[in-house]
Amino acid sequence: MTEPQPYESALDAIPGAHPYPRSSRYHDAEIGIHTQPDGTPVRYVKRRLLPPLGDSPEDAETTHTVSSGERPDHLGQRYFGDPAAWWRIADANPVLDPRELTAEPGEEIEIPNGFPGGSGGRHGR
């Protein structure tokens, strides 16, 4: 009896398949394989470098003033029509943890417009 194939291996057999949904920040990221000393292959997402935002009106950013009780997913829904698009806002701001985006009511954060790699939604077409 053969062992079932791991999910990752099954995806490799499908041309164009990727382990992340299209709405994920990692959808277009390259997948690497690290081989551990015991020979076990471990998949990982390779480093994803962001291009600088340009000066064209398409690349302009909007400023948002954080209100009490807001969360990153609220902002993703408001600006991109998808609560899972919060990562686009996180990438446009100098934060390590997405909760930092909305931690301080009254703080101004940048909302990207036409951000590379995204579908646009209501705000970023």
Coordinates of N, CA and C in Angstrom, one line a residue:
M1 N 0.8 -1.2 0.0 CA 0.0 0.0 0.0 C 0.9 1.2 0.0
T2 N 0.6 2.2 -0.9 CA 1.4 3.4 -1.0 C 0.9 4.4 0.0
E3 N 1.9 5.2 0.5 CA 1.6 6.3 1.4 C 0.9 7.4 0.7
P4 N -0.1 8.1 1.3 CA -0.7 9.2 0.6 C 0.3 10.3 0.4
Q5 N 0.2 11.1 -0.7 CA 1.1 12.2 -1.0 C 0.7 13.3 -0.1
P6 N 1.7 14.0 0.4 CA 1.5 15.3 1.2 C 0.8 16.3 0.3
Y7 N 0.0 17.2 0.9 CA -0.7 18.2 0.2 C 0.2 19.0 -0.7
E8 N 1.4 19.4 -0.2 CA 2.3 20.1 -1.0 C 2.7 19.4 -2.3
S9 N 3.0 18.1 -2.2 CA 3.4 17.3 -3.3 C 2.2 17.2 -4.3
A10 N 1.0 17.1 -3.9 CA -0.1 17.0 -4.7 C -0.2 18.3 -5.5
L11 N 0.0 19.5 -4.9 CA 0.0 20.8 -5.6 C 1.0 20.8 -6.7
D12 N 2.2 20.2 -6.5 CA 3.3 20.3 -7.4 C 2.8 19.6 -8.8
A13 N 2.0 18.7 -8.7 CA 1.5 18.0 -9.9 C 0.5 18.8 -10.8
I14 N 0.0 19.9 -10.2 CA -1.0 20.7 -10.9 C -0.3 22.0 -11.4
P15 N -0.1 22.1 -12.7 CA 0.5 23.3 -13.2 C -0.2 24.6 -12.7
G16 N 0.6 25.5 -12.2 CA 0.0 26.8 -11.8 C -0.6 26.8 -10.4
A17 N -0.6 25.6 -9.8 CA -1.2 25.6 -8.4 C -0.3 26.2 -7.4
H18 N -0.9 26.8 -6.4 CA -0.1 27.5 -5.4 C -0.8 27.2 -4.0
P19 N 0.0 27.1 -3.0 CA -0.7 26.7 -1.7 C -1.4 27.9 -1.0
Y20 N -1.3 29.1 -1.6 CA -2.0 30.2 -1.0 C -3.1 30.8 -1.9
P21 N -4.3 31.2 -1.3 CA -5.3 31.7 -2.1 C -4.9 33.0 -2.8
R22 N -5.6 33.4 -3.8 CA -5.3 34.6 -4.6 C -5.4 35.9 -3.7
S23 N -6.2 35.9 -2.6 CA -6.3 37.0 -1.8 C -5.1 37.1 -0.8
S24 N -4.2 36.1 -0.7 CA -3.1 36.1 0.2 C -2.0 37.0 -0.3
R25 N -1.3 37.6 0.7 CA -0.1 38.3 0.4 C 1.0 37.5 -0.2
Y26 N 0.9 36.2 0.1 CA 2.0 35.2 -0.4 C 1.6 34.5 -1.7
H27 N 0.5 34.8 -2.3 CA 0.1 34.1 -3.5 C 1.1 34.1 -4.6
D28 N 1.7 35.2 -4.8 CA 2.7 35.3 -5.9 C 4.1 35.1 -5.4
A29 N 4.3 34.8 -4.1 CA 5.7 34.6 -3.6 C 6.2 33.3 -4.0
E30 N 7.5 33.2 -4.3 CA 8.2 32.0 -4.7 C 8.3 31.1 -3.5
I31 N 8.0 29.8 -3.7 CA 8.1 28.8 -2.6 C 9.5 28.1 -2.8
G32 N 10.2 28.1 -1.6 CA 11.5 27.4 -1.6 C 11.5 26.1 -0.8
I33 N 12.5 25.3 -0.9 CA 12.6 24.1 -0.2 C 13.9 24.0 0.5
H34 N 13.9 23.9 1.8 CA 15.0 23.8 2.7 C 15.1 22.3 3.1
T35 N 16.3 21.7 2.9 CA 16.5 20.3 3.3 C 17.2 20.3 4.7
Q36 N 16.5 19.7 5.7 CA 17.1 19.6 7.0 C 18.2 18.6 7.0
P37 N 19.0 18.6 8.1 CA 20.2 17.7 8.1 C 19.8 16.2 8.0
D38 N 18.5 15.9 8.4 CA 18.1 14.5 8.3 C 17.5 14.1 7.0
G39 N 17.5 15.1 6.0 CA 17.0 14.9 4.7 C 15.6 15.3 4.5
T40 N 14.9 15.7 5.5 CA 13.5 16.1 5.4 C 13.4 17.5 4.7
P41 N 12.6 17.5 3.6 CA 12.4 18.8 2.9 C 11.3 19.6 3.6
V42 N 11.6 20.9 3.8 CA 10.7 21.8 4.4 C 10.4 23.0 3.4
R43 N 9.1 23.2 3.1 CA 8.8 24.2 2.2 C 8.6 25.5 3.0
Y44 N 9.0 26.6 2.3 CA 8.9 28.0 2.9 C 8.6 29.0 1.8
V45 N 8.1 30.1 2.3 CA 7.9 31.2 1.3 C 9.1 32.0 1.3
K46 N 9.7 32.2 0.1 CA 10.9 33.0 0.0 C 10.6 34.5 0.3
R47 N 11.6 35.2 0.6 CA 11.5 36.6 1.0 C 10.8 37.4 -0.1
R48 N 9.9 38.2 0.3 CA 9.1 39.0 -0.6 C 9.4 40.5 -0.5
L49 N 10.1 41.0 -1.5 CA 10.5 42.4 -1.4 C 9.5 43.3 -2.1
L50 N 9.1 44.3 -1.5 CA 8.1 45.2 -2.0 C 8.7 46.3 -2.9
P51 N 8.1 46.6 -4.0 CA 8.6 47.7 -4.8 C 8.2 49.0 -4.2
P52 N 9.1 50.0 -4.4 CA 8.7 51.3 -3.8 C 7.5 51.9 -4.5
L53 N 6.6 52.6 -3.8 CA 5.5 53.2 -4.4 C 6.0 54.4 -5.2
G54 N 5.4 54.6 -6.4 CA 5.9 55.6 -7.3 C 5.2 56.9 -7.1
D55 N 5.4 57.8 -8.0 CA 4.8 59.2 -7.9 C 3.5 59.3 -8.7
S56 N 3.1 58.3 -9.4 CA 2.0 58.4 -10.3 C 0.7 58.5 -9.4
P57 N -0.4 59.1 -9.9 CA -1.6 59.2 -9.1 C -2.1 57.8 -8.8
E58 N -1.8 56.8 -9.6 CA -2.3 55.4 -9.4 C -1.6 54.8 -8.1
D59 N -0.4 55.3 -7.8 CA 0.4 54.8 -6.7 C 0.2 55.6 -5.4
A60 N -0.6 56.7 -5.5 CA -0.8 57.6 -4.3 C -1.4 56.8 -3.1
E61 N -1.2 57.3 -2.0 CA -1.7 56.8 -0.8 C -2.8 57.7 -0.2
T62 N -3.7 57.1 0.6 CA -4.7 57.9 1.3 C -4.3 57.8 2.8
T63 N -4.6 58.8 3.5 CA -4.3 58.7 5.0 C -5.6 58.4 5.7
H64 N -5.6 57.5 6.6 CA -6.7 57.1 7.4 C -6.4 57.4 8.9
T65 N -7.3 58.0 9.6 CA -7.2 58.3 11.0 C -7.9 57.2 11.8
V66 N -7.2 56.4 12.6 CA -7.7 55.3 13.3 C -8.7 55.7 14.3
S67 N -9.8 55.0 14.4 CA -10.9 55.2 15.4 C -10.8 54.1 16.4
S68 N -11.3 54.4 17.6 CA -11.4 53.4 18.7 C -12.2 52.2 18.2
G69 N -11.6 51.0 18.5 CA -12.3 49.8 18.1 C -12.1 49.2 16.7
E70 N -11.4 50.0 15.9 CA -11.1 49.5 14.5 C -10.1 48.4 14.6
R71 N -10.2 47.5 13.6 CA -9.2 46.4 13.5 C -8.7 46.4 12.1
P72 N -7.6 45.8 11.8 CA -7.0 45.7 10.5 C -8.0 45.1 9.5
D73 N -8.8 44.1 9.9 CA -9.7 43.5 9.0 C -10.9 44.4 8.6
H74 N -11.3 45.3 9.5 CA -12.3 46.3 9.2 C -11.8 47.2 8.1
L75 N -10.5 47.6 8.2 CA -9.9 48.5 7.2 C -9.8 47.8 5.8
G76 N -9.4 46.5 5.9 CA -9.4 45.7 4.6 C -10.7 45.7 3.9
Q77 N -11.8 45.5 4.7 CA -13.1 45.5 4.1 C -13.5 46.9 3.6
R78 N -13.2 47.9 4.4 CA -13.6 49.3 4.0 C -12.9 49.8 2.8
Y79 N -11.6 49.6 2.7 CA -10.9 50.1 1.5 C -10.7 49.2 0.3
F80 N -10.8 47.9 0.6 CA -10.6 46.9 -0.5 C -11.7 46.0 -0.8
G81 N -12.8 46.1 0.1 CA -13.9 45.2 -0.1 C -13.6 43.7 0.3
D82 N -12.6 43.5 1.1 CA -12.2 42.2 1.5 C -11.5 42.3 2.8
P83 N -12.0 41.7 3.9 CA -11.4 41.8 5.2 C -10.0 41.2 5.2
A84 N -9.8 40.2 4.3 CA -8.4 39.5 4.3 C -7.4 40.4 3.6
A85 N -7.8 41.5 3.1 CA -6.8 42.4 2.4 C -6.1 43.4 3.4
W86 N -6.2 43.2 4.7 CA -5.6 44.0 5.7 C -4.1 44.1 5.4
W87 N -3.5 43.0 4.9 CA -2.0 42.9 4.7 C -1.6 44.0 3.7
R88 N -2.4 44.4 2.8 CA -2.0 45.5 1.9 C -1.7 46.8 2.7
I89 N -2.6 47.0 3.7 CA -2.4 48.2 4.5 C -1.2 48.0 5.4
A90 N -1.0 46.8 5.9 CA 0.2 46.6 6.8 C 1.5 46.8 6.0
D91 N 1.5 46.3 4.7 CA 2.7 46.5 3.9 C 3.0 47.9 3.6
A92 N 2.0 48.8 3.6 CA 2.2 50.2 3.3 C 2.6 51.0 4.6
N93 N 2.7 50.4 5.7 CA 3.0 51.1 7.0 C 4.2 50.3 7.7
P94 N 5.0 51.1 8.5 CA 6.1 50.4 9.1 C 5.7 49.7 10.4
V95 N 5.0 48.5 10.2 CA 4.6 47.7 11.4 C 5.1 46.3 11.2
L96 N 5.4 45.7 12.3 CA 5.7 44.2 12.3 C 4.5 43.4 12.6
D97 N 3.6 43.9 13.5 CA 2.4 43.2 13.9 C 1.2 44.0 13.4
P98 N 0.3 43.3 12.6 CA -0.8 44.1 12.0 C -1.7 44.8 13.1
R99 N -1.7 44.3 14.3 CA -2.5 44.9 15.4 C -1.9 46.3 15.7
E100 N -0.7 46.6 15.3 CA -0.1 47.9 15.5 C -0.8 49.0 14.7
L101 N -1.4 48.6 13.6 CA -2.1 49.5 12.7 C -3.2 50.3 13.4
T102 N -3.9 49.6 14.2 CA -5.1 50.2 14.9 C -5.0 50.3 16.4
A103 N -3.8 50.1 16.9 CA -3.6 50.1 18.4 C -3.8 51.5 19.0
E104 N -3.5 52.5 18.3 CA -3.6 53.9 18.8 C -4.7 54.7 18.1
P105 N -5.9 54.9 18.7 CA -6.9 55.8 18.1 C -6.3 57.2 17.9
G106 N -6.6 57.7 16.7 CA -6.1 59.1 16.4 C -4.9 59.0 15.6
E107 N -4.2 57.9 15.5 CA -3.0 57.8 14.7 C -3.4 57.7 13.2
E108 N -2.5 58.3 12.4 CA -2.8 58.3 10.9 C -1.9 57.2 10.3
I109 N -2.6 56.4 9.5 CA -1.9 55.3 8.7 C -2.1 55.5 7.2
E110 N -1.3 54.9 6.4 CA -1.4 55.0 5.0 C -2.2 53.9 4.4
I111 N -3.1 54.2 3.5 CA -3.9 53.2 2.8 C -3.4 53.3 1.3
P112 N -2.8 52.2 0.8 CA -2.3 52.2 -0.5 C -3.4 52.3 -1.6
N113 N -3.1 52.9 -2.7 CA -4.0 52.9 -3.8 C -3.3 52.3 -5.0
G114 N -3.9 51.3 -5.6 CA -3.3 50.6 -6.7 C -2.0 49.9 -6.3
F115 N -2.0 49.3 -5.1 CA -0.9 48.6 -4.6 C -0.5 47.4 -5.5
P116 N 0.7 47.2 -5.8 CA 1.1 46.1 -6.7 C 0.7 44.7 -6.1
G117 N 0.2 43.8 -6.9 CA -0.1 42.5 -6.5 C -1.5 42.3 -5.9
G118 N -2.3 43.4 -5.9 CA -3.6 43.2 -5.4 C -4.7 43.4 -6.4
S119 N -5.9 43.1 -6.0 CA -7.0 43.2 -7.0 C -7.6 44.5 -7.0
G120 N -7.3 45.4 -6.1 CA -7.9 46.7 -6.1 C -9.1 46.9 -5.2
G121 N -10.1 46.2 -5.4 CA -11.3 46.4 -4.6 C -11.9 47.8 -4.8
R122 N -12.6 48.3 -3.8 CA -13.3 49.6 -4.0 C -12.3 50.7 -4.1
H123 N -11.2 50.7 -3.3 CA -10.3 51.8 -3.2 C -9.2 51.8 -4.2
G124 N -8.6 50.6 -4.4 CA -7.3 50.5 -5.1 C -7.4 50.1 -6.6
R125 N -8.4 50.5 -7.3 CA -8.5 50.2 -8.8 C -7.5 51.0 -9.5

